Tab-separated table of C-alpha atoms and ligand atoms in Angstrom:
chain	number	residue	atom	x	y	z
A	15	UNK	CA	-10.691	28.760	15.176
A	16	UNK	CA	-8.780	25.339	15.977
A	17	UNK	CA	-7.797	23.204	13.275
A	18	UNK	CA	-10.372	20.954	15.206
A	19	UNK	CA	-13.185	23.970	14.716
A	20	UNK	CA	-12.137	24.697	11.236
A	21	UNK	CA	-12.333	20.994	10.111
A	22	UNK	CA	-15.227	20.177	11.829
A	23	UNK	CA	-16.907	23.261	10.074
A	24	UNK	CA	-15.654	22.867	6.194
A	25	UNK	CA	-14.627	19.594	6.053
A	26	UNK	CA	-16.518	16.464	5.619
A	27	UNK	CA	-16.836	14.126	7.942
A	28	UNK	CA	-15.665	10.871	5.924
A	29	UNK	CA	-12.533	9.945	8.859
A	30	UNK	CA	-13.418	9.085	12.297
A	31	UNK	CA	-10.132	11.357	13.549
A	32	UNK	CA	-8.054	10.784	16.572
A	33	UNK	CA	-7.787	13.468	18.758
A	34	UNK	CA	-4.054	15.075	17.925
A	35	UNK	CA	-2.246	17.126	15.574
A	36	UNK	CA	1.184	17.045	14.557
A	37	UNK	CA	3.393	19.794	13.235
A	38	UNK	CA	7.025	18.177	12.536
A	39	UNK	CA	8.020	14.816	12.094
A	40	UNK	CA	11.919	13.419	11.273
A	41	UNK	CA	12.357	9.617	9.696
A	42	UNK	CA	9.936	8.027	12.612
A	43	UNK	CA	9.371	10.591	15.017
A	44	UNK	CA	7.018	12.613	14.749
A	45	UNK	CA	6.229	16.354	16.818
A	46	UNK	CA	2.593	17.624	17.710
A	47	UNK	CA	0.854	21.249	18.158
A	48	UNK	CA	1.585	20.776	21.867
A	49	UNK	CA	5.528	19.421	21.741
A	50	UNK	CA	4.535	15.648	22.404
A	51	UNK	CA	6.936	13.359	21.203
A	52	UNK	CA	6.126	10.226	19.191
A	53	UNK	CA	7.416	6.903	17.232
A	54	UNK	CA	5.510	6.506	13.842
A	55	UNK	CA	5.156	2.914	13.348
A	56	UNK	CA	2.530	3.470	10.869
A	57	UNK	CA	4.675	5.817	8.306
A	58	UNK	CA	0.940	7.673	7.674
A	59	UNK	CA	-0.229	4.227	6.330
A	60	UNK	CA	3.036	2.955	3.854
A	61	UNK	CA	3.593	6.200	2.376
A	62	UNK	CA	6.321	7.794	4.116
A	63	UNK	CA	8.811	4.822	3.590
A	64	UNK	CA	11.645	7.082	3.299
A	65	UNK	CA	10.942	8.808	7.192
A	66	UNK	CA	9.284	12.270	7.582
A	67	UNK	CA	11.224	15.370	6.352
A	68	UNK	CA	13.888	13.171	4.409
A	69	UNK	CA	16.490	15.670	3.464
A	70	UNK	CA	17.259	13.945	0.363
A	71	UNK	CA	13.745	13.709	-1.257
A	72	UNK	CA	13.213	17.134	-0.204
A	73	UNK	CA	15.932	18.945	-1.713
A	74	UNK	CA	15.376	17.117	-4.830
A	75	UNK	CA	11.620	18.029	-4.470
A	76	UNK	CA	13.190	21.660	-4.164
A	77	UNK	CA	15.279	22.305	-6.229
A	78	UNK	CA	13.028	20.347	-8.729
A	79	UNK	CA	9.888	22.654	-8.004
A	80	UNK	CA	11.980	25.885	-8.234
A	81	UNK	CA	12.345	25.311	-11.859
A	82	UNK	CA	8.734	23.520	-12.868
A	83	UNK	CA	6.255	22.023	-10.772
A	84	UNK	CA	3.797	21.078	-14.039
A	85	UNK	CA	3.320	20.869	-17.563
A	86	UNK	CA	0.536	18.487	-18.182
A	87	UNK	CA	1.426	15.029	-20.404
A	88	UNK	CA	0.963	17.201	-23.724
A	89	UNK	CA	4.831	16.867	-23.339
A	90	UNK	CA	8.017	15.276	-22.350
A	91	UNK	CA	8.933	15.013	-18.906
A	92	UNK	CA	12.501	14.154	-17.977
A	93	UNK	CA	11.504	13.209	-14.020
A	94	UNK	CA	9.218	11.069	-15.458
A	95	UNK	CA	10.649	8.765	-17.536
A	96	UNK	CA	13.279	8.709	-15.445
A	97	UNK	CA	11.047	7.675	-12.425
A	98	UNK	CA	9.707	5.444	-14.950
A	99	UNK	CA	13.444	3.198	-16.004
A	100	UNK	CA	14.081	3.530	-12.012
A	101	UNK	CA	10.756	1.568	-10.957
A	102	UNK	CA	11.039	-0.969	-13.836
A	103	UNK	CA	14.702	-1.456	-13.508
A	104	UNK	CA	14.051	-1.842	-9.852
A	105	UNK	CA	11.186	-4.215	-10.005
A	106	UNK	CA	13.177	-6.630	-13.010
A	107	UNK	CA	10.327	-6.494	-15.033
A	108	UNK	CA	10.057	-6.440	-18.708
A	109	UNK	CA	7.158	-3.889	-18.309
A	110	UNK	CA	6.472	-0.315	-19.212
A	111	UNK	CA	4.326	2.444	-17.043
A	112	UNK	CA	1.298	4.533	-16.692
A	113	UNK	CA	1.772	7.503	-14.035
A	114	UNK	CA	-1.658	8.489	-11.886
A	115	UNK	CA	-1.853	9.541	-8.517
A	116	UNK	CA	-3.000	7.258	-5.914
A	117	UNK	CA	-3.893	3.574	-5.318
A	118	UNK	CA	-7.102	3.229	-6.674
A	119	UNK	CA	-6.471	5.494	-9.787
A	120	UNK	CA	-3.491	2.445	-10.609
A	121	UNK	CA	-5.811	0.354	-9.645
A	122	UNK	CA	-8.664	1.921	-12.526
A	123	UNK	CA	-5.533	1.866	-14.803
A	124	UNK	CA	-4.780	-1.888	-14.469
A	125	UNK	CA	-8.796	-2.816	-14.462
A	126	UNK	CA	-8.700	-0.875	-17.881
A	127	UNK	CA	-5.606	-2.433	-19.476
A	128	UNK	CA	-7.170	-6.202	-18.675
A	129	UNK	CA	-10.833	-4.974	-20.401
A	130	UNK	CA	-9.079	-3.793	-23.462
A	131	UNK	CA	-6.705	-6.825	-23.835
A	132	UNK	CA	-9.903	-8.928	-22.344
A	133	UNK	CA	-11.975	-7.193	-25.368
A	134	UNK	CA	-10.025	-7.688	-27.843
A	135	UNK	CA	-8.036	-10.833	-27.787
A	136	UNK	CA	-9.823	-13.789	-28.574
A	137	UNK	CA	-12.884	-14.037	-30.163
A	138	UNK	CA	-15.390	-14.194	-26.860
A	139	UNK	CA	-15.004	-10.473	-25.364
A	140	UNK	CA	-13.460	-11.420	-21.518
A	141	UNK	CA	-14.532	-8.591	-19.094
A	142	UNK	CA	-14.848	-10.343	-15.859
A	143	UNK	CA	-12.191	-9.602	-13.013
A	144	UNK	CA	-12.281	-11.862	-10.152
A	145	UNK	CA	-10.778	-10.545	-6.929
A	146	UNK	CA	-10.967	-11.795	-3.141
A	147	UNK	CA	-12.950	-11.172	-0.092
A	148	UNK	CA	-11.348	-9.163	2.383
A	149	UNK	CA	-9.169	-7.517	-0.169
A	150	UNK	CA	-9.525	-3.640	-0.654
A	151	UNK	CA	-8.556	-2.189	-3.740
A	152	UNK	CA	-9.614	1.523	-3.610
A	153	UNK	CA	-12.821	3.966	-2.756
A	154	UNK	CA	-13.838	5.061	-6.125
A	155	UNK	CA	-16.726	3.070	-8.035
A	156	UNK	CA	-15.223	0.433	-9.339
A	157	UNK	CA	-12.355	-0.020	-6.938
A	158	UNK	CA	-15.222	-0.021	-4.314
A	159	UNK	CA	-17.043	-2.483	-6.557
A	160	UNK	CA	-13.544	-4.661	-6.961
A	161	UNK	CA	-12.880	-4.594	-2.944
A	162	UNK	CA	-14.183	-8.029	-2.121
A	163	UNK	CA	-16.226	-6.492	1.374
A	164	UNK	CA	-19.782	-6.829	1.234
A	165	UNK	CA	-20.107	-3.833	3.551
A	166	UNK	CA	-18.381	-1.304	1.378
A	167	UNK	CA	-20.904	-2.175	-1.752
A	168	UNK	CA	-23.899	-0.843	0.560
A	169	UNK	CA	-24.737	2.901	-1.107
A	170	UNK	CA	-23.332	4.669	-4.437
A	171	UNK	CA	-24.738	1.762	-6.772
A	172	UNK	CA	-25.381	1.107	-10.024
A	173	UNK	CA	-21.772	-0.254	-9.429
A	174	UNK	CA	-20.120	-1.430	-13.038
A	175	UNK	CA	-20.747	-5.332	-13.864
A	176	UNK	CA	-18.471	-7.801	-13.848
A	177	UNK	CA	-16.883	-8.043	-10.437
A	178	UNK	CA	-16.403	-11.630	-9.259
A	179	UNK	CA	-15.116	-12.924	-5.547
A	180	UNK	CA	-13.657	-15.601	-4.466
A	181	UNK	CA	-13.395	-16.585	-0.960
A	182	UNK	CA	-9.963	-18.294	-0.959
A	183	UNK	CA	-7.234	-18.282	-3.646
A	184	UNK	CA	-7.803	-22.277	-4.229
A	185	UNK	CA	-11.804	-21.144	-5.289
A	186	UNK	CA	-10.527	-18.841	-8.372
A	187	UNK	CA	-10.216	-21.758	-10.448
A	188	UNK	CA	-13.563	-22.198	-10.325
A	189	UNK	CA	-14.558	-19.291	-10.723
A	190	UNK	CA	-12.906	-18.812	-14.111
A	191	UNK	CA	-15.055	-18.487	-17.664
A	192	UNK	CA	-14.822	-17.722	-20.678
A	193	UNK	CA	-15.530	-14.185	-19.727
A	194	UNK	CA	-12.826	-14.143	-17.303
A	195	UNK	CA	-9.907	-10.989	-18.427
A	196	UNK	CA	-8.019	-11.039	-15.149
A	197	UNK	CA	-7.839	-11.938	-11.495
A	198	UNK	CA	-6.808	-9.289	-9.125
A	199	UNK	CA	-4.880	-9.602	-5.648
A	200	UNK	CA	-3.097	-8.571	-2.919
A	201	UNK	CA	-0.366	-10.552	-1.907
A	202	UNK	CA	-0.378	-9.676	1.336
A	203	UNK	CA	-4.159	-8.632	1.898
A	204	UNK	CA	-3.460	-4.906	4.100
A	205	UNK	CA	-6.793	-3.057	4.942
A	206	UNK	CA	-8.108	-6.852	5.387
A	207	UNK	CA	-6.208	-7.698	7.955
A	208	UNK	CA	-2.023	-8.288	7.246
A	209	UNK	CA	-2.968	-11.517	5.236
A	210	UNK	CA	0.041	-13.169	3.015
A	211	UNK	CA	-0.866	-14.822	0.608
A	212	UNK	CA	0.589	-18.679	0.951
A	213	UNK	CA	4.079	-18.455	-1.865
A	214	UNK	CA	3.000	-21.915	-3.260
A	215	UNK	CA	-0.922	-21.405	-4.155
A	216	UNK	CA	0.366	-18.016	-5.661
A	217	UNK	CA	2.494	-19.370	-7.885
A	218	UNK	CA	0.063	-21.958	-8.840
A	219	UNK	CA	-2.268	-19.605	-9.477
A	220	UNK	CA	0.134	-17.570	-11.601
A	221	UNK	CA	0.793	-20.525	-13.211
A	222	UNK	CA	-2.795	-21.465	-14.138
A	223	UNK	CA	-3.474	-18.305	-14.918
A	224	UNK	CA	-0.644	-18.147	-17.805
A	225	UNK	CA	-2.241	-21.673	-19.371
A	226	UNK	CA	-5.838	-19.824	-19.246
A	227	UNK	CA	-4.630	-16.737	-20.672
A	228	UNK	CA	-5.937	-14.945	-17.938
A	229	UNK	CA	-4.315	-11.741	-16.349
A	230	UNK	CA	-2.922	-11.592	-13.082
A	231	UNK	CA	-3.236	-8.318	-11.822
A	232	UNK	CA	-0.689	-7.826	-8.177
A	233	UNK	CA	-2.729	-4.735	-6.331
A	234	UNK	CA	0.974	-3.731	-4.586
A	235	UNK	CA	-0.539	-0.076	-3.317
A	236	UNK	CA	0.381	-1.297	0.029
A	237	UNK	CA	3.317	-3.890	-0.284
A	238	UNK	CA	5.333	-2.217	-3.393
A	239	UNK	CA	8.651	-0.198	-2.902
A	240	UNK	CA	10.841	-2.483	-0.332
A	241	UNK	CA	7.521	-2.916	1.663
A	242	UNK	CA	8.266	-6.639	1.945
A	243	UNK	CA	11.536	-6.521	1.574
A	244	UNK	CA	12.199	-6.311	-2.717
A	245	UNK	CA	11.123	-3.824	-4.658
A	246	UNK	CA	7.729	-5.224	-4.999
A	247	UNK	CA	6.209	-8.555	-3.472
A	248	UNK	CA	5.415	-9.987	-6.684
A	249	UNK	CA	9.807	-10.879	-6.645
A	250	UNK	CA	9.446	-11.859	-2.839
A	251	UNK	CA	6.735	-14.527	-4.426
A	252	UNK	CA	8.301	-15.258	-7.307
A	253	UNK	CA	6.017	-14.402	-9.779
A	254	UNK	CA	5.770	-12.482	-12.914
A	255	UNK	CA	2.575	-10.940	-13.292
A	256	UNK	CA	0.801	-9.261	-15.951
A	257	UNK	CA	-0.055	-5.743	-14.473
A	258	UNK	CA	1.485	-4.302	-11.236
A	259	UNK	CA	0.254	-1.148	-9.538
A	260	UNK	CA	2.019	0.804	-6.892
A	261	UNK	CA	1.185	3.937	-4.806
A	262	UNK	CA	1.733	4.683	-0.650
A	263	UNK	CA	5.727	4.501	-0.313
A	264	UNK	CA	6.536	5.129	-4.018
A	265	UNK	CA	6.118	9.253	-3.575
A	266	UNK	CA	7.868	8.862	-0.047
A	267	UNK	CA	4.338	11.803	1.037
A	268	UNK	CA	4.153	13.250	-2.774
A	269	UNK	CA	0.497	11.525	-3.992
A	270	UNK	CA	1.655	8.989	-6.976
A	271	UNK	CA	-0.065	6.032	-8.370
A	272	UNK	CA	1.913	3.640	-11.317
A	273	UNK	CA	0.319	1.175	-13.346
A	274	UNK	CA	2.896	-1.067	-15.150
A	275	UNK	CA	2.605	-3.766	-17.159
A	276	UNK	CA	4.336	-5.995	-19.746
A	277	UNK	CA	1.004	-5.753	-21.997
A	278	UNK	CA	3.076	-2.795	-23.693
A	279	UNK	CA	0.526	-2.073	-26.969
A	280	UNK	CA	-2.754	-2.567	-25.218
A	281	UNK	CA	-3.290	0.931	-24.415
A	282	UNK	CA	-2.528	3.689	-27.304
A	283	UNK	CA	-2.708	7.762	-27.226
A	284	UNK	CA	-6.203	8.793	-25.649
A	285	UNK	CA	-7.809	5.300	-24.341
A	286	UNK	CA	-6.135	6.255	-20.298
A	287	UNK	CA	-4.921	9.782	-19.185
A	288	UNK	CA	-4.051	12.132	-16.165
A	289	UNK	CA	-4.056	15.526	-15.554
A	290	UNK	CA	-1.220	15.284	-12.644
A	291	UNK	CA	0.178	12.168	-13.174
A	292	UNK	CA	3.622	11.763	-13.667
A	293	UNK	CA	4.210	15.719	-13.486
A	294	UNK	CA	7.879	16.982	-12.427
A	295	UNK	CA	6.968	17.560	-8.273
A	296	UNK	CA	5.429	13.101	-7.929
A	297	UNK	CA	8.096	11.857	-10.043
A	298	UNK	CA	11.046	13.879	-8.488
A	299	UNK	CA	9.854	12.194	-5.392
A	300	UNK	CA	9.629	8.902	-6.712
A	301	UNK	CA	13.061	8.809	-8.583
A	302	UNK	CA	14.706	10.374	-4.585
A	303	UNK	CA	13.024	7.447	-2.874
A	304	UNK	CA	13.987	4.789	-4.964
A	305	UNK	CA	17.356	5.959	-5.250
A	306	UNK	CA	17.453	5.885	-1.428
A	307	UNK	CA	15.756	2.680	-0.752
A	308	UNK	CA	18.204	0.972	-3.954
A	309	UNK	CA	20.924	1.975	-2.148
A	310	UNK	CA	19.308	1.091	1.525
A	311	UNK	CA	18.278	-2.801	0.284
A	312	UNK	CA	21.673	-2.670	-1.567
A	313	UNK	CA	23.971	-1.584	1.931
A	314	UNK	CA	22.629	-4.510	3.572
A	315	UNK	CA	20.930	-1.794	5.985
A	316	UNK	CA	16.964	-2.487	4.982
A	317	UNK	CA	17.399	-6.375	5.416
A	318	UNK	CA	19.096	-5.819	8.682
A	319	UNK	CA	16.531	-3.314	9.823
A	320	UNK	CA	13.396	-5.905	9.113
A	321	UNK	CA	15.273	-8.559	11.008
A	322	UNK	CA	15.692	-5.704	13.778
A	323	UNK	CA	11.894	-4.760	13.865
A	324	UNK	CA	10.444	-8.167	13.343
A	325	UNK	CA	12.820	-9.449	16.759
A	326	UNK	CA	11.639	-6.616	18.796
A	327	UNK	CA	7.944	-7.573	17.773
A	328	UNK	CA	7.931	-11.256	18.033
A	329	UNK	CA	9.500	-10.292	21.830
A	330	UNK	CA	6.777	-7.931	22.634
A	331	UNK	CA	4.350	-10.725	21.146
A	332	UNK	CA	5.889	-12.934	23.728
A	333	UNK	CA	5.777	-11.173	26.246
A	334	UNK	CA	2.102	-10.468	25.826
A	335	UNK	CA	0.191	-13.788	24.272
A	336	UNK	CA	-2.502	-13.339	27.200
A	337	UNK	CA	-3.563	-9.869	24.239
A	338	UNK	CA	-2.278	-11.331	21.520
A	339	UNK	CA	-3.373	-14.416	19.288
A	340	UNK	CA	-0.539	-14.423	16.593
A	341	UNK	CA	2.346	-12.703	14.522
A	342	UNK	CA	1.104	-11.907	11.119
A	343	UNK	CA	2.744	-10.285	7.904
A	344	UNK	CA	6.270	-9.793	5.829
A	345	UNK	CA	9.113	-7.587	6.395
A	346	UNK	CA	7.689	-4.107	7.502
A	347	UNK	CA	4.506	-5.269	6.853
A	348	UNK	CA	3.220	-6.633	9.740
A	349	UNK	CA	0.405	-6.940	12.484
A	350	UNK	CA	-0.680	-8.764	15.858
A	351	UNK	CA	-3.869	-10.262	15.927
A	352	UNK	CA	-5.777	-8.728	18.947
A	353	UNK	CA	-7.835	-11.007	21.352
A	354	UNK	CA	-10.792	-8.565	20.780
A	355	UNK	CA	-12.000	-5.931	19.051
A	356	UNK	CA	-12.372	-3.916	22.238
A	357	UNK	CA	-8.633	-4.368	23.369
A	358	UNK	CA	-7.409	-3.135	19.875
A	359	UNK	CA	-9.432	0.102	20.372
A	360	UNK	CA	-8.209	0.233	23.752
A	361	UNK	CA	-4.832	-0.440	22.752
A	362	UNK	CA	-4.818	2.292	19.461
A	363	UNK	CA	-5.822	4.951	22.157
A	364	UNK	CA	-3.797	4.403	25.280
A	365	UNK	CA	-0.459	4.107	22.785
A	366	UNK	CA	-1.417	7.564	20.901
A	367	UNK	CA	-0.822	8.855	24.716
A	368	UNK	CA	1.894	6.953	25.729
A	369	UNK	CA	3.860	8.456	22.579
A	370	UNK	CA	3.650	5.701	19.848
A	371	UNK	CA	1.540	5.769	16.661
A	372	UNK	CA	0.264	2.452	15.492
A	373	UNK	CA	-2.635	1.129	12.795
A	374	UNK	CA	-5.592	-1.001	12.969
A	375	UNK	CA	-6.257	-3.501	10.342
A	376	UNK	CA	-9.734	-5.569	9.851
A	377	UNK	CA	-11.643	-6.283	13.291
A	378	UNK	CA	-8.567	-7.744	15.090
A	379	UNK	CA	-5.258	-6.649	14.112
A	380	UNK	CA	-2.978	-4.352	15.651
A	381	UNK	CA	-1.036	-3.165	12.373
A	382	UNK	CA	2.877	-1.888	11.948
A	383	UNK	CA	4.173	-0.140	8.776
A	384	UNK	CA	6.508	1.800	10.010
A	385	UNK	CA	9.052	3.919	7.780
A	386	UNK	CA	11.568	1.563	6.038
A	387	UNK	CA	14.630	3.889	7.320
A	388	UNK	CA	13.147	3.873	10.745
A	389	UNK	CA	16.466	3.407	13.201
A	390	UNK	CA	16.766	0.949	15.937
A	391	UNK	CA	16.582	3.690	18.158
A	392	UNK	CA	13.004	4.496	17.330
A	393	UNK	CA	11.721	0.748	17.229
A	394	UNK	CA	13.459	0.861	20.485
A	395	UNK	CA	11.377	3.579	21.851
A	396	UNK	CA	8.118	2.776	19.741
A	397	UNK	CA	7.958	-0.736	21.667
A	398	UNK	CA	8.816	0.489	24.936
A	399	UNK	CA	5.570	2.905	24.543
A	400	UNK	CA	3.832	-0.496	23.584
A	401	UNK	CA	5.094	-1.954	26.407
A	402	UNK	CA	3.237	0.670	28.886
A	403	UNK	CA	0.189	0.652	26.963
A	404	UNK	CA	-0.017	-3.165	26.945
A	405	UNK	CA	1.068	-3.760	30.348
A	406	UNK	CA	-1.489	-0.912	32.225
A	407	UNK	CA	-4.693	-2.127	29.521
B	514	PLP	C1	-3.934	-2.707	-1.491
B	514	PLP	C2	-4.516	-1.336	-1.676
B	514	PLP	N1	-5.020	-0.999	-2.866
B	514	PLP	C3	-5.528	0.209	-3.092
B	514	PLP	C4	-5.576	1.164	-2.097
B	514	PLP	C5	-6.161	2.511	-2.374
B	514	PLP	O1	-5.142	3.460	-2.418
B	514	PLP	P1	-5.471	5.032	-2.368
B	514	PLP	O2	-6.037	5.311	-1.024
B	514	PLP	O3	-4.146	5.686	-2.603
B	514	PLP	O4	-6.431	5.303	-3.461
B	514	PLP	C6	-5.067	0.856	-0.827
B	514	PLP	C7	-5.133	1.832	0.265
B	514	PLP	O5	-5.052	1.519	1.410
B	514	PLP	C8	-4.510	-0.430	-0.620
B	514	PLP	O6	-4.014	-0.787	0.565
């Protein structure tokens, strides 16, 4: 059977699939079952910020995995308290972390860490966390119940209480109570559409937050590790929040989720835990990539490589404002907003054959996260794919 047999067969049928399969992939190119070339602007959506097959992450995944893939937490693990110093030393954070293994298991982490604190500080028990619409924040029950989209809250209820939205960032403030434990957000909203966040109302928000006592929780699955251009978005904004979780480029492919926080005594031994997290193979990964994307922001060669990508896009945006509306998002984190819904699908299709991989984002946005090593070779190549597709819609 094909793997299209086999997975319509066994699998379920959650992902509406494109029609292709790849085999091989190095930094943003990418190989499939039939030999097609293709540019990866979409670095399998933020994860594989370090380019496909990096030789560095995987000989450190080796050699790692030839010794001890997994223990379980029961004990010390030196790749993970080394991964661990790395990601707080990186981030400049006074702040200590939890290891899970995707986004929305952070995501349960940090929601957890504001109850307790919420519960037990202060004499009124603060429970309520008040996040955005359009955000997304994960697909288990209460990240599904903390994604501000009405549409995503229509089966798998009871949903746990205490979810709050707010429609811009200026109507949190009135939306705080005395019940209020945090206020969750994306800094630059992804799955809703490339949204940043405006720098000043964040930091007023941080700031009112602080005065309230009230946690700000950064969601940075999406824009954490370089994705905007430091180590997390949080120091592109300026801001120090309470609780930061990370996920998509941290394992560089490896699943990882982090949940740190400068509330260091909030949690103690039994209240949060993970079979996987944190084990030898995720944080080997995560201690390669952000050794290679230190040194990468360090060289010089990640700044110039945003400028790079960011010139190339704002020409093809040009050269094509009869598709496209405007040029959204930060660093490598960035979309086009489509003229219609129907172009967008148009466009995700006809590029898939012309030999570039790109993202959707919301209704209307033609997304790009490509790998952060990507070469200007590639974003060469990936926009002269773009160019065809655009230009023969
Ligand atoms: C901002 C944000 N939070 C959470 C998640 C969920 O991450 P995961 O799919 O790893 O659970 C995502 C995934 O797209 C995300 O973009």
């Amino acid at each position: 059977m094909s793997t299209q047999e086999l997975d319509k067969k066994y699998v379920l049928p959650t992902y509406g699939r494109f029609d292709v399969e790849f085999v091989s992939g190095n930094n943003a190119r990418l190989k499939d079952i039939n030999g097609k070339d293709y540019i990866d602007f979409t670095s399998g959506i933020g994860v594989v910020s370090v380019g496909h097959a990096n030789e560095r992450v995987n000989k450190a995944i080796c050699d790692q995995i030839s010794n001890i893939t997994h223990i379980s937490n029961l004990y010390h693990i030196a790749p993970q308290a080394e991964a661990a110093q790395k990601i707080v030393e990186a981030s400049g954070y006074d702040m200590q972390c939890f290891f899970g293994n995707s986004g929305a298991e952070a995501n349960e982490g940090a929601i957890k860490i504001a109850r307790k604190y919420g519960e037990q500080d202060g004499e009124i028990k603060r429970y309520k966390i008040i996040t955005l619409q359009h955000s997304f924040h994960g697909r288990t029950i209460t990240t599904v119940k903390a994604t501000g989209q009405e549409s995503m809250h229509n089966y798998f209820g009871p949903f746990p209480d205490g979810f709050v939205y707010a429609d811009t960032m200026s109507d949190i403030e009135g939306l705080l109570d005395d019940h209020t434990a945090a206020v969750m957000i994306e800094l630059v909203q992804g799955e809703g559409g490339v949204q940043p966040q405006d720098k000043a109302e964040v930091q007023a928000l941080a700031k009112l937050l602080k005065e309230r006592n009230v946690l700000l929780i950064v969601d940075e699955v999406q824009t954490g590790v370089y994705r905007t251009g430091e180590f997390t978005a949080s120091q592109v904004y300026d801001i120090s929040p309470d609780i930061i979780t990370l996920a998509k480029g941290l394992g560089g492919g490896v699943p990882i989720g982090v949940v740190m926080t400068s509330l260091k005594g909030v949690l103690s031994a039994g209240d949060h835990g993970s079979t996987f997290g944190g084990n030898y193979l995720s944080a080997t990964a995560a201690c390669s990539v952000v050794d290679i994307l230190n040194e990468y922001k360090s060289n010089g060669n990640l700044d110039e490589m945003f400028e790079y990508f960011n010139n190339e896009l704002e020409k093809f945006y040009s050269a094509h404002k009869n598709i496209f509306t405007q040029k959204v998002g930060i660093g490598m984190m960035c979309g086009l907003r489509v003229k219609d819904a129907e172009t967008l699908s148009s466009i995700m299709l006809n590029a898939k054959d012309n030999g570039v991989m790109v993202l959707k984002a919301g209704r209307n946005t033609l997304r790009f996260l490509p790998p952060l090593t990507i070469t200007k070779e590639e974003i060469d190549e990936g926009f002269k794919a773009l160019n065809i597709t655009v230009t023969s819609l």
